[in-house]
Structures are given as C-alpha cells and as structure tokens.
Tab-separated table of C-alpha atoms in Angstrom:
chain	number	residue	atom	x	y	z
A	1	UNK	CA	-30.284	24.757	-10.367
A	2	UNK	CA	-28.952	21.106	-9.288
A	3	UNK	CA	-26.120	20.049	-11.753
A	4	UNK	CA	-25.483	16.273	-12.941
A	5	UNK	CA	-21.997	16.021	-14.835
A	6	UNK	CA	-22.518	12.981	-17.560
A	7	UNK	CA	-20.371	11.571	-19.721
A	8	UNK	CA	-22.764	10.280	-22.814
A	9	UNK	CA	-26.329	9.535	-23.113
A	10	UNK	CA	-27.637	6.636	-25.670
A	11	UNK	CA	-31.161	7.424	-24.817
A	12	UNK	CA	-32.426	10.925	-25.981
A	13	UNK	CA	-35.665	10.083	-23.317
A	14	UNK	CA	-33.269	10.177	-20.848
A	15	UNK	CA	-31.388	13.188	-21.311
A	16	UNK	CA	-34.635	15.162	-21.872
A	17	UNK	CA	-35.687	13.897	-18.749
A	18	UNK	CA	-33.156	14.484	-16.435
A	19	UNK	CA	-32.436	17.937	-18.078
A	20	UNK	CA	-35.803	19.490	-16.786
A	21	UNK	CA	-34.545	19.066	-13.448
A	22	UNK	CA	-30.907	19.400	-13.843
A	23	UNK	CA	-28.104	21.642	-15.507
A	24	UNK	CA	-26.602	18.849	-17.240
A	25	UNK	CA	-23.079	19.395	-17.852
A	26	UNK	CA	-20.700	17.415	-19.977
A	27	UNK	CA	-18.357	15.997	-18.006
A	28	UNK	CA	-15.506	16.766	-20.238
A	29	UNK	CA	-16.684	20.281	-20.911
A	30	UNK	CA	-14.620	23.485	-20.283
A	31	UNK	CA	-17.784	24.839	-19.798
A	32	UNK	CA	-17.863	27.502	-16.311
A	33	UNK	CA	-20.215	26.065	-14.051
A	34	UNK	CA	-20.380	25.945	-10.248
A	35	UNK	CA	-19.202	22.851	-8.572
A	36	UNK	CA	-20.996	23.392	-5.630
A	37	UNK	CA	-23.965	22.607	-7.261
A	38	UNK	CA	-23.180	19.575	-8.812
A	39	UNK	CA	-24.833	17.031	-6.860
A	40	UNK	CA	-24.598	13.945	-9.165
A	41	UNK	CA	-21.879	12.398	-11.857
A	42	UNK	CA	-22.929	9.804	-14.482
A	43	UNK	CA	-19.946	8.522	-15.850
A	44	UNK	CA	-18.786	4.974	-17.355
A	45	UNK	CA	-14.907	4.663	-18.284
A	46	UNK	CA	-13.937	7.901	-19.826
A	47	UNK	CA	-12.952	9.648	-16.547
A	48	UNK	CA	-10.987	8.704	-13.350
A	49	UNK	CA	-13.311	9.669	-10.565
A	50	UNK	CA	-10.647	9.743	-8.039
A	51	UNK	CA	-10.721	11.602	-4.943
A	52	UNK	CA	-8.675	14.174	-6.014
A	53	UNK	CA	-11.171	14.510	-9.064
A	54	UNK	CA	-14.366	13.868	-6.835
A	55	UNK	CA	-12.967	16.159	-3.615
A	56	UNK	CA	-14.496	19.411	-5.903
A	57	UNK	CA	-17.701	18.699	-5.903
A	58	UNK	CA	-18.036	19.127	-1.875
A	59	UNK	CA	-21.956	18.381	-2.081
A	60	UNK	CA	-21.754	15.395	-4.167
A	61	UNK	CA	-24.398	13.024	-3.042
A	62	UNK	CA	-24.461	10.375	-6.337
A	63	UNK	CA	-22.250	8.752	-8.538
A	64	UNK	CA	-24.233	6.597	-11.596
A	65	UNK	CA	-22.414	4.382	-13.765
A	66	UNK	CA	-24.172	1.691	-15.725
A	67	UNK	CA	-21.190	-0.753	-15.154
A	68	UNK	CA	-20.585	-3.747	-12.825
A	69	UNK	CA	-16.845	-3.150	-11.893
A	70	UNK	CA	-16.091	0.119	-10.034
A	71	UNK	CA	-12.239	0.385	-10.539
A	72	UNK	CA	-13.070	3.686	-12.389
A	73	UNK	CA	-14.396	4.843	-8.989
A	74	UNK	CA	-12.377	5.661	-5.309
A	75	UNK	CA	-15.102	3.597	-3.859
A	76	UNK	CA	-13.589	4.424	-0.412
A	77	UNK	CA	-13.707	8.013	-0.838
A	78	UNK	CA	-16.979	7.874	-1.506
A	79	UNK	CA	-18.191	5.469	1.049
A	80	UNK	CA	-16.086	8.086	3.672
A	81	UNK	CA	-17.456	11.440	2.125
A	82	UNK	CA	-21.203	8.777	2.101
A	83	UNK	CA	-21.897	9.258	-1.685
A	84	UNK	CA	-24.274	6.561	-2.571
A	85	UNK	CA	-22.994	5.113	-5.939
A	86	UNK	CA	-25.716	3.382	-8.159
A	87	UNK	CA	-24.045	0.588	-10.580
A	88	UNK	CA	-25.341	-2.703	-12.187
A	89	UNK	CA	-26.583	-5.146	-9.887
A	90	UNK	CA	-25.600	-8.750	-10.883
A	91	UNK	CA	-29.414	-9.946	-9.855
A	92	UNK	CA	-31.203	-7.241	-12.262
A	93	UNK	CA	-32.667	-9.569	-14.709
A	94	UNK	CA	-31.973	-7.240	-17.430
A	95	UNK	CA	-28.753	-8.067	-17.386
A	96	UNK	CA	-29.339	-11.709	-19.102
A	97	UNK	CA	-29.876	-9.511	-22.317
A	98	UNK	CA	-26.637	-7.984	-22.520
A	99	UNK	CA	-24.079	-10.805	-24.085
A	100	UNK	CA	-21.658	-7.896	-25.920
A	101	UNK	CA	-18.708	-8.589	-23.310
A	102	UNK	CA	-19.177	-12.325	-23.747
A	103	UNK	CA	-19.288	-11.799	-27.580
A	104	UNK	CA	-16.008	-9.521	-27.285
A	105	UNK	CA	-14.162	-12.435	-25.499
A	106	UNK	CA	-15.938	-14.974	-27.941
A	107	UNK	CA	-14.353	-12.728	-31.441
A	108	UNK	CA	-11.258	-12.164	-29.737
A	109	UNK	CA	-10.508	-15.835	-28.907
A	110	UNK	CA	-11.115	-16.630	-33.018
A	111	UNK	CA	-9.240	-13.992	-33.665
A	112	UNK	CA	-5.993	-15.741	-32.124
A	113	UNK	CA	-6.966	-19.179	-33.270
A	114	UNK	CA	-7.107	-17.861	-37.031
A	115	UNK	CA	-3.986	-15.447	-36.317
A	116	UNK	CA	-5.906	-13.182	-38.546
A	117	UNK	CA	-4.640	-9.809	-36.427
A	118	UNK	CA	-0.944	-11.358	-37.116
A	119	UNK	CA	-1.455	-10.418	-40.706
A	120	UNK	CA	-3.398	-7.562	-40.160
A	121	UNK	CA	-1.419	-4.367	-41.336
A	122	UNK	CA	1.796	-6.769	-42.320
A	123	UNK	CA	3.084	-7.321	-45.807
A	124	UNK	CA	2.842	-10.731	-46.619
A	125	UNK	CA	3.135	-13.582	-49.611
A	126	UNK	CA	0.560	-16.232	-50.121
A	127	UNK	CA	3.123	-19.064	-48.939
A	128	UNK	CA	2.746	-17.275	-45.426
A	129	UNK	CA	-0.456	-18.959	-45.009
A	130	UNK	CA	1.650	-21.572	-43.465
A	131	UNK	CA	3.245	-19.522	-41.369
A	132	UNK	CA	1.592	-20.627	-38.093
A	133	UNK	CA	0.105	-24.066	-36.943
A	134	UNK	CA	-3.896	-23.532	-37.158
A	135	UNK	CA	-6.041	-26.059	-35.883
A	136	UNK	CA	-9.851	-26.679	-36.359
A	137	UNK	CA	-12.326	-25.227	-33.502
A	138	UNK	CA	-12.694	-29.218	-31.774
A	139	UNK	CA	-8.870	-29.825	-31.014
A	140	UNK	CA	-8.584	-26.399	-28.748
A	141	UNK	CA	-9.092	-26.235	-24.823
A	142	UNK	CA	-10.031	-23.229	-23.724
A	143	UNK	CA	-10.174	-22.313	-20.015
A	144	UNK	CA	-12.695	-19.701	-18.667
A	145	UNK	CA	-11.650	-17.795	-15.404
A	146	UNK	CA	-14.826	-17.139	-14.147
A	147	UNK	CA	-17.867	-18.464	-14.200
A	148	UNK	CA	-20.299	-15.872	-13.539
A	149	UNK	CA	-22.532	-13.999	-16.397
A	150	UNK	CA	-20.404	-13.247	-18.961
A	151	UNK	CA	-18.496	-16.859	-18.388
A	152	UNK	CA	-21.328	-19.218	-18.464
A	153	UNK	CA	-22.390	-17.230	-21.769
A	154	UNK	CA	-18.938	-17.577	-23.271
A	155	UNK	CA	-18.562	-21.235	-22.402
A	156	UNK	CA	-22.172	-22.055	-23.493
A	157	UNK	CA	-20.946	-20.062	-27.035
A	158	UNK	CA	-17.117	-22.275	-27.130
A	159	UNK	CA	-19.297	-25.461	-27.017
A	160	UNK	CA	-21.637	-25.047	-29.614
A	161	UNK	CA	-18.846	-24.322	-31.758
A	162	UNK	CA	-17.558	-27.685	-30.641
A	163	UNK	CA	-13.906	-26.225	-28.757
A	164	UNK	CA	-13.185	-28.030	-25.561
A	165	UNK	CA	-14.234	-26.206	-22.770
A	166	UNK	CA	-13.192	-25.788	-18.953
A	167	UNK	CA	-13.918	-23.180	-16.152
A	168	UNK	CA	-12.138	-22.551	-12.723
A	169	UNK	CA	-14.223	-20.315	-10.405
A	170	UNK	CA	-13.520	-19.713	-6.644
A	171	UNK	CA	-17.489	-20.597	-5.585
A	172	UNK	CA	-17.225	-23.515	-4.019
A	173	UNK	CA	-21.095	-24.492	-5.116
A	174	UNK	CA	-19.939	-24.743	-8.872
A	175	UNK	CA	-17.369	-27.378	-8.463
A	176	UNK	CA	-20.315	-29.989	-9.112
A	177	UNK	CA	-20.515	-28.409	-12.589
A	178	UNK	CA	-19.765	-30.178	-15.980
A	179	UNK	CA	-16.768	-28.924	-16.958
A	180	UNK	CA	-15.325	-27.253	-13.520
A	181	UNK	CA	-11.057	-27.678	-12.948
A	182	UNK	CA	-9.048	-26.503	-10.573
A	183	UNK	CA	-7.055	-23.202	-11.223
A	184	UNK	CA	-3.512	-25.181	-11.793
A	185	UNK	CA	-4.818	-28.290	-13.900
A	186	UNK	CA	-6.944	-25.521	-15.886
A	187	UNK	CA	-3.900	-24.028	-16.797
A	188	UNK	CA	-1.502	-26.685	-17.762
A	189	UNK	CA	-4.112	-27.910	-19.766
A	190	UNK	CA	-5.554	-24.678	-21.969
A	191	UNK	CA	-4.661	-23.410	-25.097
A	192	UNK	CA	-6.725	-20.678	-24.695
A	193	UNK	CA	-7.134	-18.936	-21.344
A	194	UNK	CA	-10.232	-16.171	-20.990
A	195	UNK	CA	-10.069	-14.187	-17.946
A	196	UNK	CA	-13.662	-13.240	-17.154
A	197	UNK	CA	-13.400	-12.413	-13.239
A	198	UNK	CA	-15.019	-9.614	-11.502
A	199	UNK	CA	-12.591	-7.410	-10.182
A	200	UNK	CA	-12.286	-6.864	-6.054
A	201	UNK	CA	-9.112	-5.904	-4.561
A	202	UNK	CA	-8.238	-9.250	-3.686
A	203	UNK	CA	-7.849	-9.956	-7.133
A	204	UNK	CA	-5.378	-7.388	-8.070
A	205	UNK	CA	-2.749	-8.906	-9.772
A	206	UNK	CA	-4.351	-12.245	-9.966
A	207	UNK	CA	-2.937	-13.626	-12.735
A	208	UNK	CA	0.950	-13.201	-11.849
A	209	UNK	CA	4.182	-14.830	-13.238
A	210	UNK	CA	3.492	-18.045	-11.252
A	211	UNK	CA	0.906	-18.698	-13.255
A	212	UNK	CA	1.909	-17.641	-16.452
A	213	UNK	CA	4.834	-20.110	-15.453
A	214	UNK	CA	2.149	-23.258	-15.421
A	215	UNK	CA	0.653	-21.558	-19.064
A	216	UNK	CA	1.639	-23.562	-22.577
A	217	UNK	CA	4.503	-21.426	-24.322
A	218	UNK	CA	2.466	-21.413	-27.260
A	219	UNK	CA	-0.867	-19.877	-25.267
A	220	UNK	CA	-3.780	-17.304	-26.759
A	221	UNK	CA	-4.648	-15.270	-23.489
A	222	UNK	CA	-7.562	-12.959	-23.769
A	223	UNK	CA	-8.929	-10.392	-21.062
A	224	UNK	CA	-11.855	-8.570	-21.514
A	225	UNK	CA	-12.485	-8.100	-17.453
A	226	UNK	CA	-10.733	-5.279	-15.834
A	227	UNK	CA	-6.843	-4.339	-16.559
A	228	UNK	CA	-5.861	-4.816	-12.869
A	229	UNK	CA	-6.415	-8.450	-12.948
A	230	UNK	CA	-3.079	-9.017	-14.516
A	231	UNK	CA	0.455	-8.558	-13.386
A	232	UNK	CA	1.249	-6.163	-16.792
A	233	UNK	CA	5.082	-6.747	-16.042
A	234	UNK	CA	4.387	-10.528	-16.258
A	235	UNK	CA	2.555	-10.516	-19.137
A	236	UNK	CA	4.374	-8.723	-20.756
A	237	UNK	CA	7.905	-10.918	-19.745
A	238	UNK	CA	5.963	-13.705	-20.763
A	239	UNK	CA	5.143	-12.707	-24.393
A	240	UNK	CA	8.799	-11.698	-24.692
A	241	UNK	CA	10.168	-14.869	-24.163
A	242	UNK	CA	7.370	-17.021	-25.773
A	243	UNK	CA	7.064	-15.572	-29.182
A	244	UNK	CA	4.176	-17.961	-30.213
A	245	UNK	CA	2.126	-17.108	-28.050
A	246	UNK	CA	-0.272	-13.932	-28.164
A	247	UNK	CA	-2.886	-12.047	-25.861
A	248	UNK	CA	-5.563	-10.148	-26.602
A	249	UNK	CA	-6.488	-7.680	-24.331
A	250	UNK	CA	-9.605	-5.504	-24.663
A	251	UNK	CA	-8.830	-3.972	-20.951
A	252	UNK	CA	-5.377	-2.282	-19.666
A	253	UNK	CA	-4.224	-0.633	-16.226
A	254	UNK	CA	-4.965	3.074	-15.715
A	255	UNK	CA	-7.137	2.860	-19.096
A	256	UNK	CA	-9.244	6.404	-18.072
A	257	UNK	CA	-5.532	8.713	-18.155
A	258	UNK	CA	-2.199	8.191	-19.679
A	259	UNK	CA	-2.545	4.838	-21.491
A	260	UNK	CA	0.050	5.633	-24.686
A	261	UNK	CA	2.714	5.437	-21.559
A	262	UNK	CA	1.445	1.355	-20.414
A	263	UNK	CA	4.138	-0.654	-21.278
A	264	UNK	CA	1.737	-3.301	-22.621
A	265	UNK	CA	0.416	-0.543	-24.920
A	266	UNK	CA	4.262	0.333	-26.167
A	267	UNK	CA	4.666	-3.214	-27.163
A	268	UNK	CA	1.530	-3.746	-28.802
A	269	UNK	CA	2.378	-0.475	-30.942
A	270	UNK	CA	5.702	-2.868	-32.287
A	271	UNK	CA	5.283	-6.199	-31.707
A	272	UNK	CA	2.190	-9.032	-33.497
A	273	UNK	CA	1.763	-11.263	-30.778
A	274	UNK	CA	0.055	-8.109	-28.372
A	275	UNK	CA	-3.652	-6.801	-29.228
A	276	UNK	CA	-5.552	-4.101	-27.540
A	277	UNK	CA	-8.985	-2.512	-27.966
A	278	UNK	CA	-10.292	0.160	-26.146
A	279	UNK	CA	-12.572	-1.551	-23.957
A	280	UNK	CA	-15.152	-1.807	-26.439
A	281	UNK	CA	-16.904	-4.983	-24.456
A	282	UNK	CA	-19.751	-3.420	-23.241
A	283	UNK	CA	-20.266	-0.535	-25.675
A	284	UNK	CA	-22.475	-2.219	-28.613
A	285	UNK	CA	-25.192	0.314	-28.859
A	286	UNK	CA	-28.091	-1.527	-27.916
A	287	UNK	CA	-26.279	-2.727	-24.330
A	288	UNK	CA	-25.267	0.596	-23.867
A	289	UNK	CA	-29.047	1.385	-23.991
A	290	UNK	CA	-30.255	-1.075	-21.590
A	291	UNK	CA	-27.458	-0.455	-18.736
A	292	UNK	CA	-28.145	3.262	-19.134
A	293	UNK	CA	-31.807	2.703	-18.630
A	294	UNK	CA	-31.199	0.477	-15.717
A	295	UNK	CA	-28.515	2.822	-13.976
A	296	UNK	CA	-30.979	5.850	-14.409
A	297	UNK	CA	-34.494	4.321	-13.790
A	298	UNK	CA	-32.737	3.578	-10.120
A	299	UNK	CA	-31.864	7.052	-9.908
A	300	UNK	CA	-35.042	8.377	-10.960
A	301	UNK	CA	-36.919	6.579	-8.352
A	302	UNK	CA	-34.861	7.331	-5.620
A	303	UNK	CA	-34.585	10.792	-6.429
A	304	UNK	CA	-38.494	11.001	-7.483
A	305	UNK	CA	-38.039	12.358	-10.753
C-alpha cells in the first residue's frame, strides 16, 4: 500500500479519507515502514524537508503543505528529482478568510506599544508604570513592508485604530496607493516597522544593517514573515546598542531544527527588549482548517481520490 507521511491533520474528514487509500504515517513516528513506498509528504513547519531528508523516499512524487512560503522545502531538489509540490496559491479566494497572520502582526505591534511583554515575568513596583514613554494609538507611524494579503489586512486594521500608517512594496503598480513611501523615507519615518514580505531568495537578508542604520533608536520591529528575511547578526547588534528599542519576532532562521542554538533565541532567553513565538501566525485552528482543506482538495483531484 501507497504511504503519505503527514505531520497533523485538523480535519478528521480528511484523514479518514486519505487513509482508505494510503498507509498514513506520522511523519515524526519511529514507526518501521518502507520508504520506498512513500509516495507523498504533507508537512507544514515541523520538519526540514531537505534533500538529505527527502533523498529517502526515492519514489516521492508529492510534497503538500498548506503554506505560502516554501523555505521549509529544497524546492530545487525537488524541481530536479520533478516532485510536484502543492502549496497555497495567492489567487485561491479562500485565502481572503484567513486574517490569523495579519492578526499575529496586529497583537504583536500593541504588544510593544503597551511594553506589556517588558513586564511580563519581571518583578516590578507600581511607580514602574512610568518606566517607559507610552503614547496613544494616533501619534505612532507604523510602516508595513509589504503590501500583499496579509499587509493590506494589517494596514486596513492600524487605521481603524487611528495609528498612522505607511507601506513600501517593490510593485511598481501600488505606488499610486494612499499611503505608499519609498523603502528609505519609510524607515526614517516609522516607529513601528512590520515586515510582511513573501520570502524568495532575493530577499534573503533583506533587512540588513544598512537599514537598521536609517531605523529610529527607539524602534518596535515586528516579523511575522519568514526568519530569513532578516540579517539575525544585525538585528541582533542593533538591539544591543539601542536598548529602547524592541522586536518581536514570531519567525527565526532554521526554526524546523536546532533553534535553542539561534543567537536571537539566546538573547531573548536574557534580555526584555527580544520576543519570540513559535510561529504561531498561521496556526489559529479554524485557518489551519481551511489551508488544510485547500492543500488536500488539490491533491485529491489530481490524484482522483
């Protein structure tokens, strides 16, 4: 019998399903099984499918991950060894229903404009509610880098809660829009910066030490995108020498193996002007629904379940 490797089901329908024409195997299971049966991998974050991981399965035909980035994935392997990989495309109109990354970037950003994960865990007196400058919602700028789905959701959200609002996106067709600034005026100008860019390899390391250098000293950064948009090294330099400002990260480097040894996860474990989550963006249970159902309808049809 075929074998699909998976690495969670939120719909039962699904698993039932697939499972009376599959072995389905957890992918995390020491379970014996034979890998040259295994002929499909659903899989969001939790594992690395690198070719070193993926070269074991030598009759591997699909990869399915309900996610838009694929940094979790050697997408080059795969497009050498021709294993189709089925993701989210940005034009499925399902996706307008799925606001949890937009709403992860939204809390996070109050978060560091309340400091209220500065006191969290910390001894403190009652005078210490002076302790930092706190402003009201209206006299903030926050800049939004990109403007795709998750962007236009987040900056719609920031206005109706009446912060200033400004995006810098590299389409050419959205610098018409209301509220569009170049990349360097957008950051010598925000308080707040939100990095909301789809990841492509052109954009590793995008947001570097020059342009933490044009950043206030006294910034709230928040990425809830993919952990190799940022130079860790300069972020990390950055918060060092400007101890009022703070980032909130809800995405690191390497994230799937070995992230106690990120040196932006060491600080964070001693310093209170770091915060990471574990990528918890897209996993509020009802998203995690419809991007599952999306991800496997596909597969269904093609494979004529």
């Amino acid at each position: 019998m075929k074998t699909l490797l998976f690495e969670k089901f939120e719909n039962k329908e699904n698993f039932i399903r697939l499972k009376k024409k599959y072995n389905l195997i957890n992918i995390g299971s020491e379970k014996n099984y034979n890998k040259k049966n295994v002929i499909a991998i659903y899989v969001r974050f939790i594992k690395n499918l690198s070719n070193g991981y993926l070269n074991k399965f030598q009759n591997l035909k699909v990869i399915i991950s309900p996610t838009t980035g694929l940094n979790h994935i050697d997408t080059e392997y795969c497009k050498k060894k021709k294993i189709q990989i089925i993701n989210l495309s940005k034009n499925n109109p399902n996706l307008k229903k799925i606001t949890s990354t937009s709403e992860m970037s939204l809390s996070m950003i109050l978060a560091g404009v309340k400091k209220i994960s500065h006191f969290y865990n910390n001894s403190f007196k009652l005078a210490d509610r002076y302790k930092y400058q706190i402003h009201q919602f209206k006299n903030y700028k926050v800049g939004i880098i990109g403007y795709g789905r998750i962007g236009k959701k987040l900056f719609k959200d920031l206005k109706f809660l009446k912060f200033n609002v400004f995006f810098y996106d590299n389409d050419k067709k959205l610098k018409k829009e209301k509220g569009y600034l170049n990349l360097k005026r957008l950051l010598d100008v925000s308080d707040i910066i939100s990095l909301n860019l789809s990841y492509t390899k052109k954009n590793f390391n995008f947001f570097d030490k020059d342009k933490f250098k044009r950043c206030k000293k006294n910034l709230i950064f928040v990425n809830t995108a993919r952990g190799e948009l940022v130079n860790e090294l300069d972020l990390l330099s950055f918060l060092k020498q400007n101890k009022l400002s703070c980032a909130f990260l809800d995405v690191i480097k390497n994230e799937t193996e070995n992230y106690q040894k990120n040196i932006l996860y060491k600080y964070s474990q001693k310093k209170n002007n770091l915060f990471i989550t574990p990528h918890l963006g897209g996993s509020s249970i009802d998203a995690l629904k419809i991007t599952e159902n999306i991800v496997i309808k596909e597969f269904i049809n093609i494979y004529r379940i």
